[in-house]
Tab-separated table of N, CA and C in Angstrom:
chain	number	residue	atom	x	y	z
A	1	MET	N	0.837	-1.185	0.000
A	1	MET	CA	0.000	0.000	0.000
A	1	MET	C	0.881	1.248	0.000
A	2	ALA	N	0.503	2.211	-0.779
A	2	ALA	CA	1.293	3.431	-0.916
A	2	ALA	C	1.227	4.271	0.360
A	3	THR	N	2.361	4.888	0.669
A	3	THR	CA	2.407	5.783	1.826
A	3	THR	C	1.868	7.156	1.421
A	4	ASP	N	1.572	7.971	2.423
A	4	ASP	CA	1.127	9.345	2.143
A	4	ASP	C	2.199	10.107	1.378
A	5	GLN	N	3.450	9.856	1.712
A	5	GLN	CA	4.539	10.548	1.027
A	5	GLN	C	4.622	10.126	-0.449
A	6	GLN	N	4.478	8.843	-0.721
A	6	GLN	CA	4.477	8.369	-2.109
A	6	GLN	C	3.312	8.985	-2.884
A	7	LYS	N	2.156	9.052	-2.257
A	7	LYS	CA	0.994	9.679	-2.898
A	7	LYS	C	1.262	11.158	-3.167
A	8	PHE	N	1.927	11.821	-2.232
A	8	PHE	CA	2.263	13.238	-2.416
A	8	PHE	C	3.145	13.417	-3.653
A	9	PHE	N	4.195	12.607	-3.768
A	9	PHE	CA	5.102	12.725	-4.910
A	9	PHE	C	4.370	12.440	-6.224
A	10	MET	N	3.498	11.404	-6.222
A	10	MET	CA	2.757	11.095	-7.441
A	10	MET	C	1.809	12.233	-7.782
A	11	ARG	N	1.186	12.808	-6.792
A	11	ARG	CA	0.283	13.935	-7.066
A	11	ARG	C	1.040	15.127	-7.647
A	12	GLN	N	2.300	15.280	-7.275
A	12	GLN	CA	3.113	16.351	-7.870
A	12	GLN	C	3.345	16.083	-9.356
A	13	ALA	N	3.614	14.834	-9.699
A	13	ALA	CA	3.792	14.466	-11.110
A	13	ALA	C	2.494	14.682	-11.879
A	14	ILE	N	1.381	14.280	-11.292
A	14	ILE	CA	0.086	14.455	-11.940
A	14	ILE	C	-0.250	15.936	-12.084
A	15	LYS	N	0.089	16.735	-11.079
A	15	LYS	CA	-0.148	18.183	-11.138
A	15	LYS	C	0.653	18.810	-12.291
A	16	LEU	N	1.899	18.383	-12.464
A	16	LEU	CA	2.698	18.874	-13.595
A	16	LEU	C	2.017	18.552	-14.925
A	17	ALA	N	1.454	17.347	-15.024
A	17	ALA	CA	0.766	16.944	-16.251
A	17	ALA	C	-0.457	17.825	-16.493
A	18	LEU	N	-1.240	18.049	-15.438
A	18	LEU	CA	-2.440	18.870	-15.576
A	18	LEU	C	-2.089	20.320	-15.908
A	19	ASP	N	-1.102	20.863	-15.220
A	19	ASP	CA	-0.658	22.231	-15.518
A	19	ASP	C	-0.214	22.353	-16.975
A	20	ASN	N	0.462	21.340	-17.465
A	20	ASN	CA	0.935	21.333	-18.844
A	20	ASN	C	-0.241	21.423	-19.821
A	21	VAL	N	-1.288	20.667	-19.538
A	21	VAL	CA	-2.480	20.679	-20.384
A	21	VAL	C	-3.184	22.026	-20.287
A	22	GLN	N	-3.397	22.477	-19.058
A	22	GLN	CA	-4.160	23.712	-18.853
A	22	GLN	C	-3.450	24.946	-19.402
A	23	ASN	N	-2.129	24.901	-19.463
A	23	ASN	CA	-1.359	26.034	-19.976
A	23	ASN	C	-0.952	25.869	-21.436
A	24	GLY	N	-1.414	24.785	-22.073
A	24	GLY	CA	-1.131	24.562	-23.478
A	24	GLY	C	0.336	24.370	-23.800
A	25	LYS	N	1.084	23.812	-22.844
A	25	LYS	CA	2.529	23.666	-23.034
A	25	LYS	C	2.939	22.330	-23.643
A	26	GLY	N	2.043	21.351	-23.612
A	26	GLY	CA	2.412	20.048	-24.148
A	26	GLY	C	1.456	18.969	-23.710
A	27	GLY	N	1.881	17.737	-23.907
A	27	GLY	CA	1.043	16.584	-23.605
A	27	GLY	C	0.798	16.403	-22.120
A	28	PRO	N	-0.152	15.528	-21.791
A	28	PRO	CA	-0.605	15.340	-20.414
A	28	PRO	C	0.281	14.411	-19.583
A	29	PHE	N	1.552	14.778	-19.486
A	29	PHE	CA	2.504	13.910	-18.793
A	29	PHE	C	3.432	14.736	-17.911
A	30	GLY	N	3.659	14.254	-16.681
A	30	GLY	CA	4.571	14.912	-15.756
A	30	GLY	C	5.356	13.875	-14.978
A	31	ALA	N	6.515	14.287	-14.486
A	31	ALA	CA	7.365	13.366	-13.733
A	31	ALA	C	8.189	14.138	-12.713
A	32	VAL	N	8.441	13.497	-11.582
A	32	VAL	CA	9.354	14.051	-10.582
A	32	VAL	C	10.345	12.976	-10.177
A	33	ILE	N	11.518	13.435	-9.788
A	33	ILE	CA	12.550	12.526	-9.289
A	33	ILE	C	12.840	12.905	-7.848
A	34	VAL	N	12.859	11.877	-7.007
A	34	VAL	CA	12.985	12.046	-5.568
A	34	VAL	C	14.264	11.374	-5.084
A	35	LYS	N	14.990	12.099	-4.241
A	35	LYS	CA	16.160	11.538	-3.564
A	35	LYS	C	16.094	11.971	-2.116
A	36	ASP	N	16.318	11.029	-1.211
A	36	ASP	CA	16.287	11.311	0.227
A	36	ASP	C	14.999	12.037	0.617
A	37	ASP	N	13.884	11.562	0.091
A	37	ASP	CA	12.553	12.079	0.414
A	37	ASP	C	12.334	13.528	0.014
A	38	GLN	N	13.097	14.007	-0.985
A	38	GLN	CA	12.937	15.362	-1.494
A	38	GLN	C	12.863	15.310	-3.018
A	39	ILE	N	12.004	16.125	-3.604
A	39	ILE	CA	11.972	16.242	-5.061
A	39	ILE	C	13.203	17.033	-5.488
A	40	ILE	N	14.021	16.421	-6.311
A	40	ILE	CA	15.239	17.106	-6.776
A	40	ILE	C	15.119	17.588	-8.215
A	41	ALA	N	14.116	17.053	-8.946
A	41	ALA	CA	13.940	17.464	-10.339
A	41	ALA	C	12.537	17.109	-10.782
A	42	SER	N	12.088	17.815	-11.798
A	42	SER	CA	10.782	17.529	-12.364
A	42	SER	C	10.828	17.769	-13.864
A	43	GLY	N	9.826	17.258	-14.538
A	43	GLY	CA	9.728	17.474	-15.973
A	43	GLY	C	8.294	17.311	-16.424
A	44	ALA	N	7.952	18.027	-17.461
A	44	ALA	CA	6.647	17.897	-18.092
A	44	ALA	C	6.879	17.722	-19.585
A	45	ASN	N	5.946	17.086	-20.238
A	45	ASN	CA	6.072	16.855	-21.665
A	45	ASN	C	6.185	18.187	-22.386
A	46	SER	N	7.233	18.333	-23.180
A	46	SER	CA	7.511	19.579	-23.900
A	46	SER	C	7.713	19.340	-25.390
A	47	VAL	N	7.208	18.243	-25.902
A	47	VAL	CA	7.448	17.857	-27.292
A	47	VAL	C	6.999	18.944	-28.256
A	48	THR	N	5.748	19.368	-28.157
A	48	THR	CA	5.222	20.320	-29.143
A	48	THR	C	5.737	21.732	-28.907
A	49	ARG	N	5.988	22.071	-27.660
A	49	ARG	CA	6.491	23.415	-27.350
A	49	ARG	C	7.913	23.618	-27.845
A	50	THR	N	8.732	22.550	-27.782
A	50	THR	CA	10.148	22.662	-28.137
A	50	THR	C	10.483	22.037	-29.493
A	51	ASN	N	9.482	21.409	-30.115
A	51	ASN	CA	9.717	20.664	-31.358
A	51	ASN	C	10.816	19.620	-31.174
A	52	ASP	N	10.775	18.964	-30.030
A	52	ASP	CA	11.761	17.944	-29.680
A	52	ASP	C	11.022	16.656	-29.329
A	53	PRO	N	11.049	15.656	-30.207
A	53	PRO	CA	10.309	14.423	-29.942
A	53	PRO	C	10.826	13.636	-28.736
A	54	THR	N	12.001	13.999	-28.219
A	54	THR	CA	12.530	13.313	-27.034
A	54	THR	C	12.190	14.046	-25.742
A	55	ALA	N	11.468	15.145	-25.816
A	55	ALA	CA	11.187	15.968	-24.631
A	55	ALA	C	9.983	15.449	-23.855
A	56	HIS	N	10.003	14.169	-23.545
A	56	HIS	CA	8.963	13.570	-22.714
A	56	HIS	C	9.234	13.917	-21.248
A	57	ALA	N	8.216	13.842	-20.427
A	57	ALA	CA	8.328	14.242	-19.025
A	57	ALA	C	9.452	13.500	-18.299
A	58	GLU	N	9.512	12.202	-18.492
A	58	GLU	CA	10.529	11.418	-17.792
A	58	GLU	C	11.935	11.811	-18.231
A	59	VAL	N	12.122	11.997	-19.531
A	59	VAL	CA	13.439	12.373	-20.052
A	59	VAL	C	13.829	13.750	-19.529
A	60	MET	N	12.882	14.678	-19.522
A	60	MET	CA	13.164	16.025	-19.015
A	60	MET	C	13.554	15.964	-17.537
A	61	ALA	N	12.844	15.160	-16.761
A	61	ALA	CA	13.151	15.026	-15.334
A	61	ALA	C	14.509	14.352	-15.124
A	62	ILE	N	14.805	13.328	-15.907
A	62	ILE	CA	16.098	12.642	-15.797
A	62	ILE	C	17.232	13.608	-16.119
A	63	ARG	N	17.080	14.378	-17.180
A	63	ARG	CA	18.120	15.347	-17.541
A	63	ARG	C	18.351	16.338	-16.403
A	64	ALA	N	17.264	16.858	-15.845
A	64	ALA	CA	17.382	17.843	-14.760
A	64	ALA	C	18.008	17.224	-13.513
A	65	ALA	N	17.609	16.006	-13.174
A	65	ALA	CA	18.156	15.350	-11.986
A	65	ALA	C	19.640	15.052	-12.151
A	66	CYS	N	20.023	14.572	-13.316
A	66	CYS	CA	21.437	14.268	-13.560
A	66	CYS	C	22.277	15.544	-13.494
A	67	GLU	N	21.752	16.623	-14.030
A	67	GLU	CA	22.465	17.897	-13.942
A	67	GLU	C	22.577	18.345	-12.487
A	68	GLN	N	21.483	18.224	-11.757
A	68	GLN	CA	21.473	18.610	-10.337
A	68	GLN	C	22.490	17.803	-9.537
A	69	LEU	N	22.550	16.507	-9.796
A	69	LEU	CA	23.436	15.616	-9.038
A	69	LEU	C	24.844	15.526	-9.624
A	70	GLN	N	25.040	16.094	-10.813
A	70	GLN	CA	26.319	15.976	-11.514
A	70	GLN	C	26.718	14.504	-11.657
A	71	SER	N	25.745	13.717	-12.121
A	71	SER	CA	25.949	12.282	-12.295
A	71	SER	C	25.092	11.804	-13.452
A	72	PHE	N	25.535	10.757	-14.140
A	72	PHE	CA	24.730	10.200	-15.214
A	72	PHE	C	23.906	9.014	-14.732
A	73	GLN	N	23.921	8.770	-13.433
A	73	GLN	CA	23.114	7.699	-12.862
A	73	GLN	C	22.306	8.223	-11.684
A	74	LEU	N	21.123	7.665	-11.518
A	74	LEU	CA	20.207	8.085	-10.460
A	74	LEU	C	19.922	6.926	-9.513
A	75	SER	N	20.969	6.190	-9.164
A	75	SER	CA	20.792	4.940	-8.418
A	75	SER	C	20.171	5.120	-7.041
A	76	ASP	N	20.262	6.285	-6.444
A	76	ASP	CA	19.660	6.513	-5.130
A	76	ASP	C	18.344	7.275	-5.234
A	77	CYS	N	17.752	7.281	-6.420
A	77	CYS	CA	16.554	8.090	-6.666
A	77	CYS	C	15.353	7.217	-7.028
A	78	GLU	N	14.186	7.818	-6.878
A	78	GLU	CA	12.940	7.211	-7.331
A	78	GLU	C	12.294	8.153	-8.340
A	79	LEU	N	11.646	7.571	-9.323
A	79	LEU	CA	10.957	8.344	-10.355
A	79	LEU	C	9.462	8.130	-10.196
A	80	TYR	N	8.730	9.229	-10.147
A	80	TYR	CA	7.274	9.205	-10.122
A	80	TYR	C	6.800	9.827	-11.426
A	81	THR	N	5.998	9.091	-12.188
A	81	THR	CA	5.544	9.595	-13.468
A	81	THR	C	4.035	9.406	-13.603
A	82	SER	N	3.399	10.389	-14.200
A	82	SER	CA	1.941	10.376	-14.279
A	82	SER	C	1.402	9.285	-15.191
A	83	CYS	N	2.265	8.685	-15.999
A	83	CYS	CA	1.834	7.612	-16.902
A	83	CYS	C	2.964	6.607	-17.091
A	84	GLU	N	2.593	5.367	-17.277
A	84	GLU	CA	3.563	4.318	-17.566
A	84	GLU	C	4.460	4.768	-18.716
A	85	PRO	N	5.767	4.671	-18.559
A	85	PRO	CA	6.689	5.195	-19.568
A	85	PRO	C	6.572	4.508	-20.930
A	86	CYS	N	6.776	5.323	-21.978
A	86	CYS	CA	6.819	4.821	-23.347
A	86	CYS	C	8.145	4.072	-23.555
A	87	PRO	N	8.326	3.423	-24.691
A	87	PRO	CA	9.580	2.688	-24.930
A	87	PRO	C	10.830	3.567	-24.839
A	88	MET	N	10.778	4.784	-25.367
A	88	MET	CA	11.949	5.668	-25.296
A	88	MET	C	12.278	6.005	-23.845
A	89	CYS	N	11.254	6.383	-23.086
A	89	CYS	CA	11.477	6.750	-21.690
A	89	CYS	C	11.912	5.535	-20.874
A	90	LEU	N	11.357	4.395	-21.197
A	90	LEU	CA	11.761	3.170	-20.517
A	90	LEU	C	13.253	2.925	-20.705
A	91	GLY	N	13.732	3.127	-21.943
A	91	GLY	CA	15.162	2.983	-22.201
A	91	GLY	C	15.970	3.991	-21.401
A	92	ALA	N	15.529	5.239	-21.384
A	92	ALA	CA	16.241	6.279	-20.623
A	92	ALA	C	16.253	5.953	-19.136
A	93	ILE	N	15.151	5.434	-18.641
A	93	ILE	CA	15.062	5.071	-17.216
A	93	ILE	C	16.067	3.975	-16.890
A	94	TYR	N	16.117	2.957	-17.737
A	94	TYR	CA	17.075	1.881	-17.472
A	94	TYR	C	18.522	2.373	-17.542
A	95	TRP	N	18.808	3.305	-18.455
A	95	TRP	CA	20.169	3.861	-18.522
A	95	TRP	C	20.463	4.700	-17.276
A	96	ALA	N	19.478	5.412	-16.757
A	96	ALA	CA	19.692	6.265	-15.575
A	96	ALA	C	19.746	5.446	-14.283
A	97	ARG	N	19.147	4.284	-14.287
A	97	ARG	CA	19.192	3.339	-13.175
A	97	ARG	C	18.629	3.854	-11.843
A	98	PRO	N	17.421	4.424	-11.834
A	98	PRO	CA	16.836	4.755	-10.535
A	98	PRO	C	16.522	3.467	-9.780
A	99	LYS	N	16.338	3.594	-8.471
A	99	LYS	CA	16.082	2.374	-7.706
A	99	LYS	C	14.636	1.903	-7.822
A	100	LYS	N	13.717	2.815	-8.210
A	100	LYS	CA	12.323	2.414	-8.347
A	100	LYS	C	11.578	3.429	-9.195
A	101	VAL	N	10.543	2.940	-9.892
A	101	VAL	CA	9.676	3.796	-10.703
A	101	VAL	C	8.233	3.556	-10.266
A	102	TYR	N	7.523	4.648	-10.036
A	102	TYR	CA	6.095	4.600	-9.758
A	102	TYR	C	5.384	5.267	-10.928
A	103	PHE	N	4.257	4.701	-11.367
A	103	PHE	CA	3.487	5.335	-12.436
A	103	PHE	C	2.011	5.311	-12.074
A	104	ALA	N	1.267	6.264	-12.638
A	104	ALA	CA	-0.167	6.373	-12.355
A	104	ALA	C	-0.964	5.718	-13.482
A	105	ALA	N	-1.241	6.445	-14.548
A	105	ALA	CA	-1.987	5.879	-15.677
A	105	ALA	C	-1.137	4.819	-16.372
A	106	THR	N	-1.805	3.911	-17.070
A	106	THR	CA	-1.095	2.842	-17.779
A	106	THR	C	-0.932	3.181	-19.259
A	107	LYS	N	-0.142	2.363	-19.951
A	107	LYS	CA	0.031	2.578	-21.390
A	107	LYS	C	-1.284	2.359	-22.134
A	108	VAL	N	-2.175	1.549	-21.598
A	108	VAL	CA	-3.498	1.359	-22.200
A	108	VAL	C	-4.327	2.635	-22.034
A	109	ASP	N	-4.242	3.252	-20.851
A	109	ASP	CA	-4.934	4.523	-20.640
A	109	ASP	C	-4.437	5.571	-21.634
A	110	ALA	N	-3.132	5.611	-21.853
A	110	ALA	CA	-2.555	6.569	-22.806
A	110	ALA	C	-3.016	6.257	-24.226
A	111	ALA	N	-3.061	4.992	-24.579
A	111	ALA	CA	-3.513	4.605	-25.918
A	111	ALA	C	-4.959	5.039	-26.145
A	112	ASN	N	-5.750	5.035	-25.094
A	112	ASN	CA	-7.151	5.428	-25.205
A	112	ASN	C	-7.332	6.898	-25.570
A	113	ILE	N	-6.288	7.717	-25.389
A	113	ILE	CA	-6.360	9.129	-25.800
A	113	ILE	C	-5.373	9.404	-26.937
A	114	ASN	N	-5.075	8.353	-27.703
A	114	ASN	CA	-4.239	8.431	-28.904
A	114	ASN	C	-2.750	8.626	-28.652
A	115	PHE	N	-2.266	8.237	-27.497
A	115	PHE	CA	-0.826	8.145	-27.240
A	115	PHE	C	-0.499	6.649	-27.186
A	116	ASP	N	-0.566	6.007	-28.339
A	116	ASP	CA	-0.405	4.560	-28.424
A	116	ASP	C	0.995	4.220	-28.913
A	117	ASP	N	1.761	3.568	-28.071
A	117	ASP	CA	3.135	3.201	-28.391
A	117	ASP	C	3.286	1.740	-28.792
A	118	GLN	N	2.170	1.020	-28.890
A	118	GLN	CA	2.258	-0.404	-29.192
A	118	GLN	C	2.995	-0.653	-30.502
A	119	PHE	N	2.830	0.256	-31.486
A	119	PHE	CA	3.503	0.046	-32.768
A	119	PHE	C	5.018	0.044	-32.595
A	120	ILE	N	5.545	0.789	-31.611
A	120	ILE	CA	7.000	0.797	-31.376
A	120	ILE	C	7.431	-0.553	-30.812
A	121	TYR	N	6.678	-1.042	-29.828
A	121	TYR	CA	6.998	-2.369	-29.286
A	121	TYR	C	6.965	-3.415	-30.399
A	122	ASP	N	5.976	-3.327	-31.285
A	122	ASP	CA	5.867	-4.278	-32.397
A	122	ASP	C	7.047	-4.140	-33.355
A	123	GLU	N	7.448	-2.916	-33.650
A	123	GLU	CA	8.551	-2.664	-34.583
A	123	GLU	C	9.872	-3.222	-34.056
A	124	ILE	N	10.112	-3.093	-32.776
A	124	ILE	CA	11.370	-3.558	-32.182
A	124	ILE	C	11.571	-5.047	-32.444
A	125	ALA	N	10.492	-5.801	-32.448
A	125	ALA	CA	10.578	-7.250	-32.626
A	125	ALA	C	10.810	-7.672	-34.079
A	126	LEU	N	10.622	-6.758	-35.017
A	126	LEU	CA	10.752	-7.105	-36.435
A	126	LEU	C	12.207	-7.095	-36.901
A	127	PRO	N	12.521	-7.897	-37.933
A	127	PRO	CA	13.847	-7.779	-38.559
A	127	PRO	C	14.023	-6.363	-39.110
A	128	HIS	N	15.242	-5.880	-39.142
A	128	HIS	CA	15.520	-4.503	-39.571
A	128	HIS	C	14.816	-4.123	-40.868
A	129	ALA	N	14.907	-4.949	-41.865
A	129	ALA	CA	14.375	-4.617	-43.189
A	129	ALA	C	12.847	-4.616	-43.240
A	130	ASP	N	12.188	-5.203	-42.254
A	130	ASP	CA	10.728	-5.297	-42.259
A	130	ASP	C	10.055	-4.172	-41.464
A	131	ARG	N	10.825	-3.299	-40.892
A	131	ARG	CA	10.251	-2.217	-40.096
A	131	ARG	C	9.654	-1.144	-40.994
A	132	GLN	N	8.702	-0.376	-40.448
A	132	GLN	CA	8.090	0.713	-41.208
A	132	GLN	C	9.139	1.731	-41.638
A	133	ILE	N	10.111	1.962	-40.792
A	133	ILE	CA	11.290	2.746	-41.158
A	133	ILE	C	12.412	1.725	-41.284
A	134	PRO	N	12.834	1.396	-42.502
A	134	PRO	CA	13.856	0.355	-42.673
A	134	PRO	C	15.180	0.741	-41.988
A	135	PHE	N	15.798	-0.234	-41.388
A	135	PHE	CA	17.106	-0.080	-40.769
A	135	PHE	C	18.080	-0.933	-41.557
A	136	GLU	N	19.165	-0.322	-42.037
A	136	GLU	CA	20.112	-1.036	-42.883
A	136	GLU	C	21.521	-0.882	-42.319
A	137	PRO	N	22.197	-1.991	-42.016
A	137	PRO	CA	23.568	-1.912	-41.524
A	137	PRO	C	24.494	-1.292	-42.573
A	138	LEU	N	25.463	-0.498	-42.111
A	138	LEU	CA	26.393	0.164	-43.022
A	138	LEU	C	27.694	0.456	-42.269
A	139	LEU	N	28.832	0.030	-42.804
A	139	LEU	CA	30.179	0.279	-42.265
A	139	LEU	C	30.357	-0.257	-40.840
A	140	GLN	N	29.844	-1.452	-40.606
A	140	GLN	CA	29.932	-2.071	-39.290
A	140	GLN	C	31.378	-2.215	-38.820
A	141	ASP	N	32.290	-2.628	-39.721
A	141	ASP	CA	33.690	-2.829	-39.336
A	141	ASP	C	34.308	-1.535	-38.807
A	142	GLU	N	34.000	-0.411	-39.447
A	142	GLU	CA	34.545	0.869	-38.994
A	142	GLU	C	33.986	1.264	-37.633
A	143	ALA	N	32.728	0.976	-37.404
A	143	ALA	CA	32.123	1.274	-36.101
A	143	ALA	C	32.699	0.384	-35.005
A	144	ILE	N	32.947	-0.866	-35.341
A	144	ILE	CA	33.536	-1.794	-34.367
A	144	ILE	C	34.947	-1.344	-33.997
A	145	ALA	N	35.661	-0.753	-34.935
A	145	ALA	CA	37.004	-0.232	-34.620
A	145	ALA	C	36.917	0.850	-33.533
A	146	VAL	N	35.879	1.651	-33.567
A	146	VAL	CA	35.683	2.662	-32.508
A	146	VAL	C	35.391	1.967	-31.182
A	147	PHE	N	34.590	0.904	-31.209
A	147	PHE	CA	34.326	0.142	-29.988
A	147	PHE	C	35.617	-0.431	-29.416
A	148	GLU	N	36.485	-0.896	-30.292
A	148	GLU	CA	37.772	-1.433	-29.836
A	148	GLU	C	38.625	-0.331	-29.220
A	149	ALA	N	38.575	0.865	-29.800
A	149	ALA	CA	39.299	2.000	-29.220
A	149	ALA	C	38.754	2.317	-27.837
A	150	TRP	N	37.444	2.239	-27.677
A	150	TRP	CA	36.820	2.466	-26.358
A	150	TRP	C	37.308	1.420	-25.361
A	151	THR	N	37.294	0.166	-25.798
A	151	THR	CA	37.713	-0.923	-24.924
A	151	THR	C	39.147	-0.712	-24.443
A	152	ASP	N	40.023	-0.222	-25.321
A	152	ASP	CA	41.433	-0.031	-24.998
A	152	ASP	C	41.731	1.301	-24.307
A	153	SER	N	40.779	2.205	-24.288
A	153	SER	CA	41.016	3.556	-23.751
A	153	SER	C	41.247	3.537	-22.244
A	154	THR	N	42.211	4.321	-21.807
A	154	THR	CA	42.453	4.494	-20.373
A	154	THR	C	41.749	5.752	-19.858
A	155	GLN	N	41.094	6.493	-20.748
A	155	GLN	CA	40.422	7.740	-20.373
A	155	GLN	C	38.907	7.588	-20.217
A	156	LYS	N	38.382	6.407	-20.466
A	156	LYS	CA	36.921	6.225	-20.444
A	156	LYS	C	36.377	6.223	-19.013
A	157	VAL	N	35.127	6.617	-18.909
A	157	VAL	CA	34.386	6.511	-17.674
A	157	VAL	C	33.333	5.425	-17.907
A	158	PRO	N	33.544	4.237	-17.350
A	158	PRO	CA	32.590	3.143	-17.601
A	158	PRO	C	31.207	3.458	-17.043
A	159	TYR	N	30.202	2.942	-17.713
A	159	TYR	CA	28.840	3.053	-17.201
A	159	TYR	C	28.037	1.855	-17.607
């Protein structure tokens, strides 16, 4: 059962989503990132306002939190988001590595208002050439040489 504090943080994410809608700033999505029981960053969907298809609430919050913490990982943080993350945000969340994610609305709820990401999940499972946007390998050997340089580098910061 959710604690009052967890409900408070989720309501903050939901409030960001509602404010975004009411102010015409973007889609109905908000997110907050919490560390040590304090909100350290927040984000609201800014796709249409910024003409940036990656400006989803979770991504915006992750960027702000990482900047605040001067770290590319959020391992001691929790993410509260007004809706179950889309595939892009899910990837960003896994790269940021928060310790837990809470969400309110589901991806089915989002699909019901025309934010349907199922086609992305379906596309990921297809062979490259069968996708709606074809993916074609090119210069793999040259790219692998860069990977080898990374592997041999003494200046890298592993993640």
